[in-house]
Coordinates of C-alpha atoms and ligand atoms in Angstrom, one line a residue:
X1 CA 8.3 94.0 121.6
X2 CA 7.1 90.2 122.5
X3 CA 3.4 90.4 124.0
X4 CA 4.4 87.9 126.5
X5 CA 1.7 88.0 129.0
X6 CA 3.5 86.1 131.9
X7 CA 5.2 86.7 135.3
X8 CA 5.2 85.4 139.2
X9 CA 1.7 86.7 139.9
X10 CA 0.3 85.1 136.1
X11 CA 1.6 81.8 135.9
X12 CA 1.4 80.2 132.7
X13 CA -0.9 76.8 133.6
X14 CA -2.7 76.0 130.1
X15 CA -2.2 73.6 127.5
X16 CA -0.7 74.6 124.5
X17 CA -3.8 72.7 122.3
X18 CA -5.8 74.5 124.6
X19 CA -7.6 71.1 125.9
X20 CA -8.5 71.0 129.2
X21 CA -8.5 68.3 131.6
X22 CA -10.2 67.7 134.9
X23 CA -6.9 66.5 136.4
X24 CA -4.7 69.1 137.8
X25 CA -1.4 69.7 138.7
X26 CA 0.1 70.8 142.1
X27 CA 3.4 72.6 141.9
X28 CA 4.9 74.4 145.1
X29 CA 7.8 76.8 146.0
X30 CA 10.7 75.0 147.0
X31 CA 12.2 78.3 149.0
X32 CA 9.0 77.8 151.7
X33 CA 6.8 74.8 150.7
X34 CA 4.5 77.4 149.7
X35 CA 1.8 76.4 147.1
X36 CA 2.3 78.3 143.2
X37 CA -0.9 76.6 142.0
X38 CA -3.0 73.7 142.2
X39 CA -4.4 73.9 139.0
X40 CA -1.9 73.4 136.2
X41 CA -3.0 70.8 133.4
X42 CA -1.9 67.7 133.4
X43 CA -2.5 66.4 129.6
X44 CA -4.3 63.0 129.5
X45 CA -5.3 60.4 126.6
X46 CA -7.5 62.9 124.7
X47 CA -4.8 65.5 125.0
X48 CA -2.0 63.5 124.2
X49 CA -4.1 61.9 121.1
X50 CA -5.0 65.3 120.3
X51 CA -1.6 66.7 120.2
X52 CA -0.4 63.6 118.2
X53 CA -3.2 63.9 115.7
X54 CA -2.2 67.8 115.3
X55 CA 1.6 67.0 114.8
X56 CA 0.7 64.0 112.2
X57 CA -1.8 66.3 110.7
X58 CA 1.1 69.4 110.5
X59 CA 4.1 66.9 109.4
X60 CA 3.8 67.0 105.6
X61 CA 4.0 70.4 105.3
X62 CA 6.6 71.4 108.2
X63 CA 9.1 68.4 106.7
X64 CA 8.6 70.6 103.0
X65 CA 9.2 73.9 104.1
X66 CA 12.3 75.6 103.2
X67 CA 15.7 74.5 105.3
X68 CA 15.9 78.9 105.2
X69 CA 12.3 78.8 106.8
X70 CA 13.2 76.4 109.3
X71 CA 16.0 78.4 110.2
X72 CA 14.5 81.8 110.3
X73 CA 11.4 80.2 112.6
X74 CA 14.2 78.9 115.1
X75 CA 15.9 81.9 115.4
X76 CA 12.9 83.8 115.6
X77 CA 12.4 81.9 118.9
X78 CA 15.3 82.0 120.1
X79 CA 15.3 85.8 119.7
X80 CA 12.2 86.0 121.8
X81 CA 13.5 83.8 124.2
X82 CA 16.1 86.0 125.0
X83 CA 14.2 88.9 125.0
X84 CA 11.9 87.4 127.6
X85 CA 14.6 86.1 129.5
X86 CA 14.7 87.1 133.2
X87 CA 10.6 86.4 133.0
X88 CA 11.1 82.5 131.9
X89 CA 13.7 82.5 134.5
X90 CA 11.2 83.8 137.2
X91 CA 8.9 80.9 136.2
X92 CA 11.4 78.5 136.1
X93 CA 13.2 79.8 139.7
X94 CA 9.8 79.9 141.3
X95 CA 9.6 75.8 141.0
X96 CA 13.4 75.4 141.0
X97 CA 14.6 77.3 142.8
X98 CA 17.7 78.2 141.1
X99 CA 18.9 81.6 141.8
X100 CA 19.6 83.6 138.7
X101 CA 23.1 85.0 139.6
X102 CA 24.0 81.3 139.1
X103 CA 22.3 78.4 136.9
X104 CA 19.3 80.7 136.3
X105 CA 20.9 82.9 134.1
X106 CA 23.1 80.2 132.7
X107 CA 20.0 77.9 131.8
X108 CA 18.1 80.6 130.0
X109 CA 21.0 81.8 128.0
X110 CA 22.1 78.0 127.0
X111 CA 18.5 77.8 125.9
X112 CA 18.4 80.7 123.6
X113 CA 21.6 79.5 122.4
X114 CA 20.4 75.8 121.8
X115 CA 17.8 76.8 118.8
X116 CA 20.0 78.7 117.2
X117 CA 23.3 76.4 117.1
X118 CA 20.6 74.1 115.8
X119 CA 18.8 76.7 113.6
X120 CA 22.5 77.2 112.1
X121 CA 22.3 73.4 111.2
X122 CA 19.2 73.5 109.2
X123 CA 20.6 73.8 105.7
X124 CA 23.9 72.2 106.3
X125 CA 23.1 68.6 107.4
X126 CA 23.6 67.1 103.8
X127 CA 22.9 63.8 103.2
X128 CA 25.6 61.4 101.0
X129 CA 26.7 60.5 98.0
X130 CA 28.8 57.7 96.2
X131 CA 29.6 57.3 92.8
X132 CA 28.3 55.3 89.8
X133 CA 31.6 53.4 89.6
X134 CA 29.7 50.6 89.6
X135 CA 26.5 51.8 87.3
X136 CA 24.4 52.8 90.4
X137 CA 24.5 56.5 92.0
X138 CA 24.2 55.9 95.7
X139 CA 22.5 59.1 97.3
X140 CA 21.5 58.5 100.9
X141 CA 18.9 61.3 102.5
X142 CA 18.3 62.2 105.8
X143 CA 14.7 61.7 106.7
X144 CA 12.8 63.2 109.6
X145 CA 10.7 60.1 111.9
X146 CA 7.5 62.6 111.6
X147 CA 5.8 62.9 115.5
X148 CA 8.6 63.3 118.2
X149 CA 8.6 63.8 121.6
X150 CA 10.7 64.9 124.2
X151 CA 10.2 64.3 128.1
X152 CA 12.1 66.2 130.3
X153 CA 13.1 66.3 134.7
X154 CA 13.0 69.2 136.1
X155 CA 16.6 70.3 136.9
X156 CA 17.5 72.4 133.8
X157 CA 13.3 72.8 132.6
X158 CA 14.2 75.5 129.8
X159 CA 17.3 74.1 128.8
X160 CA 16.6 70.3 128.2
X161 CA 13.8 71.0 126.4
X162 CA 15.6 73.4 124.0
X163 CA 18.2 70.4 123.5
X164 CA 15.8 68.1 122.7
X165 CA 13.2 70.8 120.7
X166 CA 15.7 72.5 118.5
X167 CA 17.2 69.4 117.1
X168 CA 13.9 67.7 116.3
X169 CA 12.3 70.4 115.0
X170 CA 16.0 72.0 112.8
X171 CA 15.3 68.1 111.0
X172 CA 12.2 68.4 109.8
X173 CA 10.0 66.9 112.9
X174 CA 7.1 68.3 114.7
X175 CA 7.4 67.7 118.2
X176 CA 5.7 67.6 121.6
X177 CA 7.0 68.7 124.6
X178 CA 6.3 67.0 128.3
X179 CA 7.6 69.4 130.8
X180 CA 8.3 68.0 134.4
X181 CA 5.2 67.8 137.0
X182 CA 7.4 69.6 139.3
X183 CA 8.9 72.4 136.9
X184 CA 6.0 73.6 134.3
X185 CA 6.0 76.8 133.7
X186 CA 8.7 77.9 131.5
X187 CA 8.1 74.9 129.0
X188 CA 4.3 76.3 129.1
X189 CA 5.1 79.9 128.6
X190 CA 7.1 78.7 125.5
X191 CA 3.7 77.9 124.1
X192 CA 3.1 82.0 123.5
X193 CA 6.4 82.4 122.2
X194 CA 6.0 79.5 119.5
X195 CA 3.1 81.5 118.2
X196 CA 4.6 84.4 118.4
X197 CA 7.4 83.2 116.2
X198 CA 5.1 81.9 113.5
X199 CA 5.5 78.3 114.0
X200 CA 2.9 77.0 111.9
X201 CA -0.3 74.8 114.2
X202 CA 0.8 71.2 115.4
X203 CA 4.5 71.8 114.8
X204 CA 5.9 72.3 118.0
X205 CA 3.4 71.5 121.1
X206 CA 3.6 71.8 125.0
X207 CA 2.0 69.2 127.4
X208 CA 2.4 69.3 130.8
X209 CA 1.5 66.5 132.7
X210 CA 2.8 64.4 134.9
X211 CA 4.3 60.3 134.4
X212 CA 0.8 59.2 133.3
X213 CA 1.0 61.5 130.7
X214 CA 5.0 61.1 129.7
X215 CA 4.1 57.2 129.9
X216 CA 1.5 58.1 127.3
X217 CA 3.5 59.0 124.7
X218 CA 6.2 56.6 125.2
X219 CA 3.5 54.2 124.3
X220 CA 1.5 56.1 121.5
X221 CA 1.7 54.0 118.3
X222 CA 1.9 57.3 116.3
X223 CA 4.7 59.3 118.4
X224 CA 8.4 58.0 116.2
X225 CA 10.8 59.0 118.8
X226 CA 11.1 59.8 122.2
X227 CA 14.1 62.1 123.7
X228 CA 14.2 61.3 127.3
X229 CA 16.2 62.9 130.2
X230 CA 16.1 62.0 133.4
X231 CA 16.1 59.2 136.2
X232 CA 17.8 55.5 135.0
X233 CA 14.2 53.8 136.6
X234 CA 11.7 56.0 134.6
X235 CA 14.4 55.6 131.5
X236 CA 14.2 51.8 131.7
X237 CA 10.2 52.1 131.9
X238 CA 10.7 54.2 128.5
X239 CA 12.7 51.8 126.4
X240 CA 10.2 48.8 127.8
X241 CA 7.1 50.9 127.0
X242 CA 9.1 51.9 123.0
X243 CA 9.3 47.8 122.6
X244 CA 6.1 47.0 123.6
X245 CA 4.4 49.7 121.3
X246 CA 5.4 50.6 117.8
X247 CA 9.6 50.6 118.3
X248 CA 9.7 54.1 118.6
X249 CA 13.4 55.7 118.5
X250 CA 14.8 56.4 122.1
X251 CA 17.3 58.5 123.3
X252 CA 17.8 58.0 126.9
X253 CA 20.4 60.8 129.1
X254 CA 20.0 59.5 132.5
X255 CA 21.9 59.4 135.9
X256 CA 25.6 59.8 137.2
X257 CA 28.3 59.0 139.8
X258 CA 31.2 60.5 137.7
X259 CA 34.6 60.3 139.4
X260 CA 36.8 63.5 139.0
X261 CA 40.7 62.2 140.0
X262 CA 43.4 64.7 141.3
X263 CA 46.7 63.4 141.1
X264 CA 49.4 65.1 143.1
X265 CA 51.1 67.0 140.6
X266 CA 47.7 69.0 139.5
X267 CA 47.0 72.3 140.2
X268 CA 45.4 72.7 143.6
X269 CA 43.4 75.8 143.1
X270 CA 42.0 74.8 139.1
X271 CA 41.2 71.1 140.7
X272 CA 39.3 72.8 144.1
X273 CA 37.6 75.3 141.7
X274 CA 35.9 72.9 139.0
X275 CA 35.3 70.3 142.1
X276 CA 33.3 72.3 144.1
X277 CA 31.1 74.5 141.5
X278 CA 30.5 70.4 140.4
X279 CA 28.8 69.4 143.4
X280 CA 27.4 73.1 144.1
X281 CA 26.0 73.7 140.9
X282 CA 22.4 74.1 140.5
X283 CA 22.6 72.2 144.4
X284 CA 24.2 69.5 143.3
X285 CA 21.3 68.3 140.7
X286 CA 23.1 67.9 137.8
X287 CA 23.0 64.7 136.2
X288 CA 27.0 65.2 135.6
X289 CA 28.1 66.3 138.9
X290 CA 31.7 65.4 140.0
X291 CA 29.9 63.4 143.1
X292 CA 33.0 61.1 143.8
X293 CA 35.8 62.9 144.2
X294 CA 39.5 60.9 144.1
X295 CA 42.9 62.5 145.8
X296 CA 46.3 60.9 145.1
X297 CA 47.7 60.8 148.6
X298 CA 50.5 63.2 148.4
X299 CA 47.9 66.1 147.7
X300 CA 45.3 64.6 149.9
X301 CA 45.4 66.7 153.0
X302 CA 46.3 70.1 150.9
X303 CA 43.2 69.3 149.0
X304 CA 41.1 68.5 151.5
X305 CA 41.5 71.6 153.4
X306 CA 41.4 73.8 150.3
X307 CA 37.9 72.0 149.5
X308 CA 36.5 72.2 152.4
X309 CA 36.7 75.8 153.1
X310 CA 35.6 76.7 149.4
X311 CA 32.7 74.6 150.0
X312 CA 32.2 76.7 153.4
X313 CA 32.6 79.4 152.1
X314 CA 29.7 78.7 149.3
X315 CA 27.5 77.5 152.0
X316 CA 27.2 81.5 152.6
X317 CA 25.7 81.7 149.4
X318 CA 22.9 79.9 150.4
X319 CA 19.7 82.1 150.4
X320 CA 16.5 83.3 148.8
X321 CA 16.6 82.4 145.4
X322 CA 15.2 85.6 144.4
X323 CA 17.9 87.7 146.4
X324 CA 20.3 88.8 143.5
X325 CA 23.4 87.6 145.9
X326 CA 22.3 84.3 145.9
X327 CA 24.0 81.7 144.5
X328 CA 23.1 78.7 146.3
X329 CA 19.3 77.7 146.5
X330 CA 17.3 75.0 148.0
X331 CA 16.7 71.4 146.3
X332 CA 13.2 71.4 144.3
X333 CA 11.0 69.7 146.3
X334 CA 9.8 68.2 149.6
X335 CA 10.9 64.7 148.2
X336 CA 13.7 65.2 146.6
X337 CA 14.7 66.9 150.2
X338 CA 13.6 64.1 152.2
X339 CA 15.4 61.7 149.5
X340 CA 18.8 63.9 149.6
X341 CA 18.2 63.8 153.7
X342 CA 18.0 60.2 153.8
X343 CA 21.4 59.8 152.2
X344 CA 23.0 62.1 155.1
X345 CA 21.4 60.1 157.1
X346 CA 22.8 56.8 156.7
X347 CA 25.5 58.4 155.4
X348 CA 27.0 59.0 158.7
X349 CA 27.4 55.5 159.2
X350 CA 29.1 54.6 156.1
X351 CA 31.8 57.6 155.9
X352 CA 33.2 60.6 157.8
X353 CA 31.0 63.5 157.5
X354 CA 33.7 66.5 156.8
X355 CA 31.5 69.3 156.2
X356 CA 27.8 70.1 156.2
X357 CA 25.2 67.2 156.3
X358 CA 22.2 69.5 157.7
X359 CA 19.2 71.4 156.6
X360 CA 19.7 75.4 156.3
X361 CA 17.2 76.7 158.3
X362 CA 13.4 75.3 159.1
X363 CA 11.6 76.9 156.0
X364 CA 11.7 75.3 152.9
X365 CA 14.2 72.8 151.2
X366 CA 17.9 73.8 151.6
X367 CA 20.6 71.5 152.3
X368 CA 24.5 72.6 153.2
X369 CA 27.1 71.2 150.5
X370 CA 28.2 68.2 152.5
X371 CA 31.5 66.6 151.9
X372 CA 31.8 62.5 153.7
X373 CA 35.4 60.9 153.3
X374 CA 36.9 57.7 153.5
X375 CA 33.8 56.0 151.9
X376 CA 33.9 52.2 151.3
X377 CA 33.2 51.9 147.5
X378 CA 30.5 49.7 148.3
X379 CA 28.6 51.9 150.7
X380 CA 25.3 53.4 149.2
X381 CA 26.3 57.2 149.3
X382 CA 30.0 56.2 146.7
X383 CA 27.1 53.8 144.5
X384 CA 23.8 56.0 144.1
X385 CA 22.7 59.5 142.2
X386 CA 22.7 61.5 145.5
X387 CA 21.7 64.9 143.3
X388 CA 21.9 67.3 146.0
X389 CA 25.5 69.4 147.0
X390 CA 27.0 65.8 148.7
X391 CA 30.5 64.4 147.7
X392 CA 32.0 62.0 148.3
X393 CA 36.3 62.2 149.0
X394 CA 38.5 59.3 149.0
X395 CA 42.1 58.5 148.8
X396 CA 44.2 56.7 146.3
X397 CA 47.7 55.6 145.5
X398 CA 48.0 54.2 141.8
X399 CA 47.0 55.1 139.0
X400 CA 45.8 51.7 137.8
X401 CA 43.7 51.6 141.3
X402 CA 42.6 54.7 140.8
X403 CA 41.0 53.9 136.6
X404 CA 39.3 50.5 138.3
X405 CA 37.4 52.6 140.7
X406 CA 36.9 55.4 139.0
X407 CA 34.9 52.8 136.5
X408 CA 33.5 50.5 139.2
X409 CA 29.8 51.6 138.9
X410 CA 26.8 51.2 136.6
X411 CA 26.9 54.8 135.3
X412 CA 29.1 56.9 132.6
X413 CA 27.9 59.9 132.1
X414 CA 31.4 62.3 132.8
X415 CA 34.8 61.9 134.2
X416 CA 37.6 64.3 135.4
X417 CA 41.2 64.0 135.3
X418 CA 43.6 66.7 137.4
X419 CA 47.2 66.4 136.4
X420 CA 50.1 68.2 134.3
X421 CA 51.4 65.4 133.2
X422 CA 49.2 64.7 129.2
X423 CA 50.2 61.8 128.7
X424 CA 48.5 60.6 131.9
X425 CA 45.6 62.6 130.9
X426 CA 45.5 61.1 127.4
X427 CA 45.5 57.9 129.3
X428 CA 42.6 58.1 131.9
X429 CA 40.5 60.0 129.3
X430 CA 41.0 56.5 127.2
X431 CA 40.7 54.6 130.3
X432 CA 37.1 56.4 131.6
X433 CA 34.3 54.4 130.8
X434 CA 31.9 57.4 130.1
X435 CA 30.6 59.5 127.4
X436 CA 32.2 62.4 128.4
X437 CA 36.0 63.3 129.9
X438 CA 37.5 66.9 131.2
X439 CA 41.0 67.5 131.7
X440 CA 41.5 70.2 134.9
X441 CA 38.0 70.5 134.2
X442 CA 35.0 68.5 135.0
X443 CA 30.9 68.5 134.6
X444 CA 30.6 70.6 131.5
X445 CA 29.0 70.3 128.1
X446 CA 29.1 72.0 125.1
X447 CA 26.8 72.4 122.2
X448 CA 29.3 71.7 119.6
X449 CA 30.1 68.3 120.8
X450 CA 28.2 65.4 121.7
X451 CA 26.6 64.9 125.2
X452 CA 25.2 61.6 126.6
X453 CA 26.6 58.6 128.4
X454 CA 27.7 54.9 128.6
X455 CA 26.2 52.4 130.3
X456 CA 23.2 53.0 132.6
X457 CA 23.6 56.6 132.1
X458 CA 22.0 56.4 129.1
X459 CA 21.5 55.9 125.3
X460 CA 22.2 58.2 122.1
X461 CA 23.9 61.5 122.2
X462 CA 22.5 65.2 122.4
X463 CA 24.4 67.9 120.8
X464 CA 26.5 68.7 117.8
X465 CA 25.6 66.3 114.5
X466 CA 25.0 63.5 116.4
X467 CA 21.6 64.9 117.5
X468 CA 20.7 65.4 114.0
X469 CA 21.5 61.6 113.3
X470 CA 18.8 60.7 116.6
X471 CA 16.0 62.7 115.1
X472 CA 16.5 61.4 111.3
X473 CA 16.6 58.3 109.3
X474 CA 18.9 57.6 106.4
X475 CA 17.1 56.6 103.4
X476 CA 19.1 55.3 100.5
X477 CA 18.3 56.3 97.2
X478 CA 20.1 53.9 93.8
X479 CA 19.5 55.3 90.6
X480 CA 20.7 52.7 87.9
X481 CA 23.0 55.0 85.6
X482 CA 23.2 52.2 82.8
X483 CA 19.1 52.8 81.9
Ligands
LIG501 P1 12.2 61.3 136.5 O1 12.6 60.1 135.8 O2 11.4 61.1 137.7 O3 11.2 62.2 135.6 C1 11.7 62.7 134.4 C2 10.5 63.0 133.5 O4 9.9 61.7 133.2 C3 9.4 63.8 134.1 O5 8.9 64.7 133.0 C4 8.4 62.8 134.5 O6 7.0 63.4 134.5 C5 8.5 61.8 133.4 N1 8.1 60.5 133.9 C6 8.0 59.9 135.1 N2 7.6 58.7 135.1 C7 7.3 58.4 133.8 C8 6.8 57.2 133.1 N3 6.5 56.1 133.8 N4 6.7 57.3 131.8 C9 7.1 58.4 131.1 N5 7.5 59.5 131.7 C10 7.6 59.5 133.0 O7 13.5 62.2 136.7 P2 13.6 63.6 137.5 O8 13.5 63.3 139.0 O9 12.7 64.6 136.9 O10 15.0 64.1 137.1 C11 16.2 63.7 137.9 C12 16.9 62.6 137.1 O11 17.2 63.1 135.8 C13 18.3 62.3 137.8 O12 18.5 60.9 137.8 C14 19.3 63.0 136.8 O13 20.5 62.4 136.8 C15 18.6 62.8 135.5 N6 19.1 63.8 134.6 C16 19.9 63.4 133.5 C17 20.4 64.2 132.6 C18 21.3 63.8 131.5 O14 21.3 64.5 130.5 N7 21.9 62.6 131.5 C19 20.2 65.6 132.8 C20 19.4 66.0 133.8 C21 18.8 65.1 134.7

């Protein structure tokens, strides 16, 4: 049995290096405003040098152990992850929010799951080799970067750092975590659990802090790569910050707008399903929500109807995040409420508000899935990351119409397509300008493939191989066969 000391009423708010810092976070309870604890670490210079200097100092041996030790270490984790699991989802739901009948459950299980996909990689990423046609053997290795980093938002806490973690660490790197300001606590717990596993000192680190602290590793000289997830501003900030130090590696998995488009000959029900647990998901902060919905107009007023009541009848599900019927809770914080409020706002004047549009209740931060139609597709509320449970419904005719709008934004992240017809589907999923496409199925991800998008939504891939291939360098070997 795991000796893991943590819960609601001990909240995990050290370092993992153990430093302290006179600096303090705040982090609150998004179901009342209440106050969790004012006096969470937030790592600064000395910490992050600290943690950089243990990682450098740990590298040479981590990068030599066994692929079978690696392995065993990650699953180890995962295994105690999993055994702790409705604990790190109290931590993460008390600063979330997210009820675990829904995306609380879900997050904790995908993290679990996430080291040991990647443990499963850790003796099967071979390198390459080519022949000595020519009198050289070509062998080409991959090499791990040495001190990553991964800096994560706070919507999936447990999740994106297991996506980020696992990869880097499956490769050979050690690796520092930077947990969100807002959402600490699970990505500090981990810290006991690391031990626990038998990780060896400086491998795999937790820092929580806040930007000051994210912005200081994106600029340390010594840190090799950064895996960043959320907002396209703080993203651009990080590849400016990677130039201007050492050219530290960058992954970037930013923002959305993805389109999902119903024709008229899809299935009502499948299309109504996948578009509303989109939006509703985790309240609608989920970097690939369907947030623009397009109807083909002979299914428009079927669909509409058929949407709106299922997104009624989820607003019942709104509720106490700790009530186990819950399956709607509120949006994280006071200003990423007053944010999502300002978009209802002035939404009003650029659309038809359908459904919703209002606070639930006076206590706390919930917000009723909202649905506005007939949105220009230059109004703010069909351009900008809402992230809260607000779509947007429009109508459309042809299918060529319907590719140029679907693409007509900065982001692509994910794109839906609702029809029988494959060859049509075959065709948008060609035509989508994004990184990922679902056919009668829209804002998911899987491990096995990879996840990231085009444009402003980002840059690199997480998942499958192509992780592996962020947290590695090829090196070529030639060995000159005629000597
Ligand atoms: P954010 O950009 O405000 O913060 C993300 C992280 O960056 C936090 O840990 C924060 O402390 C840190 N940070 C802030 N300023 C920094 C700076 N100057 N230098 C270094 N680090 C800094 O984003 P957020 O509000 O936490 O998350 C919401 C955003 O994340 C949304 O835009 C959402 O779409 C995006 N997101 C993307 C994905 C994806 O995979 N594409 C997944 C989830 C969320």
């Amino acid at each position: 049995m795991s000796s893991f000391p943590w819960s609601g009423s001990n909240l995990p708010k050290q370092l993992f290096i153990n430093n302290e810092n006179s600096k303090k976070l705040e982090v609150y309870n998004p179901k009342d405003g209440s106050l969790l604890a004012n006096d969470v670490a937030l790592a600064g210079e000395n910490e992050v040098d600290a943690a950089v200097a243990a990682a450098e100092a740990a590298f040479p041996a981590w990068k030599k152990i066994s692929a079978a030790e690696r392995r065993n270490l990650l699953l180890k984790l995962a295994d105690l992850i999993e055994e702790n699991s409705d604990k790190l989802a109290e931590l993460t739901r008390l600063s979330l929010g997210a009820p675990f009948a829904s995306f609380g459950s879900h997050e904790i299980k995908g993290t679990s799951e996430a080291y040991r996909y990647f443990a499963g990689w850790c003796d099967k990423f071979a390198g390459e080799s080519y022949p000595q046609d020519d009198g050289f053997l070509k062998i080409v290795r991959n090499e791990p970067l040495g001190v990553t980093a991964g800096i994560v938002p706070w919507n999936g806490p447990t999740a994106t750092a297991a996506l980020k973690s696992a990869p880097a660490l499956a490769t050979g790197n050690c690796f520092i975590l930077k947990p969100s300001e807002k959402t600490p606590f699970g990505a500090l717990a981990f810290g006991s659990l690391i031990k626990e596993a038998g990780f060896p000192p400086g491998v795999f680190q937790v820092l929580s802090g806040d930007g000051s602290t994210g912005a200081l590793l994106a600029s340390h000289m010594k840190v090799r790569k950064i895996s960043f997830t959320g907002s396209t501003a703080t993203g651009r900030k990080i590849q400016e910050m990677a130039a201007k130090s050492n050219l530290k590696r960058i992954t970037l998995e930013l923002g959305g707008k993805s389109p999902a488009v119903v024709f008229d000959d899809a299935n009502l029900e499948n299309a109504i399903f996948w578009c509303v647990n989109a939006i509703c998901g985790n309240t609608g902060q989920i970097c690939f929500a369907a947030s623009r919905v397009y109807v083909q107009e002979g299914i428009y007023d079927k669909f509409l109807e058929g949407y709106k009541k299922a997104m009624e009848e989820r607003a019942k599900t709104i509720g106490d995040p700790d009530a186990a019927e819950t399956l709607m809770g509120p949006i994280v914080d006071k200003l990423q409420f007053d944010r999502v409020s300002g978009f209802l706002e002035r939404g009003r004047n650029q659309g038809t508000l359908l459904i919703g549009g209002s606070r639930v209740g006076d206590q706390g931060y919930f917000i009723e899935p909202t649905i506005f139609a007939d949105v220009p597709e230059d109004a703010e509320i069909c351009k900008q990351e809402i992230f809260g449970p607000v779509a947007i419904v429009n109508k459309f005719k042809t299918e060529e119409e319907i590719i140029a709008k679907a693409n007509d934004t900065e982001y692509g992240l994910m794109a839906g397509v609702f029809t029988q017809d494959i060859n049509r589907a075959l065709r948008l999923s060609s035509e989508f300008d994004s990184g990922m496409v679902g056919v009668n199925c829209v804002s998911l991800a899987f491990l096995t493939t990879p996840f990231g998008g085009t444009k402003q939504s980002g840059t690199g891939r997480e998942n499958a191989i192509h992780v592996l291939r962020q947290y590695t360098e090829p090196k070529t070997i030639m060995v000159n066969m005629t000597y």
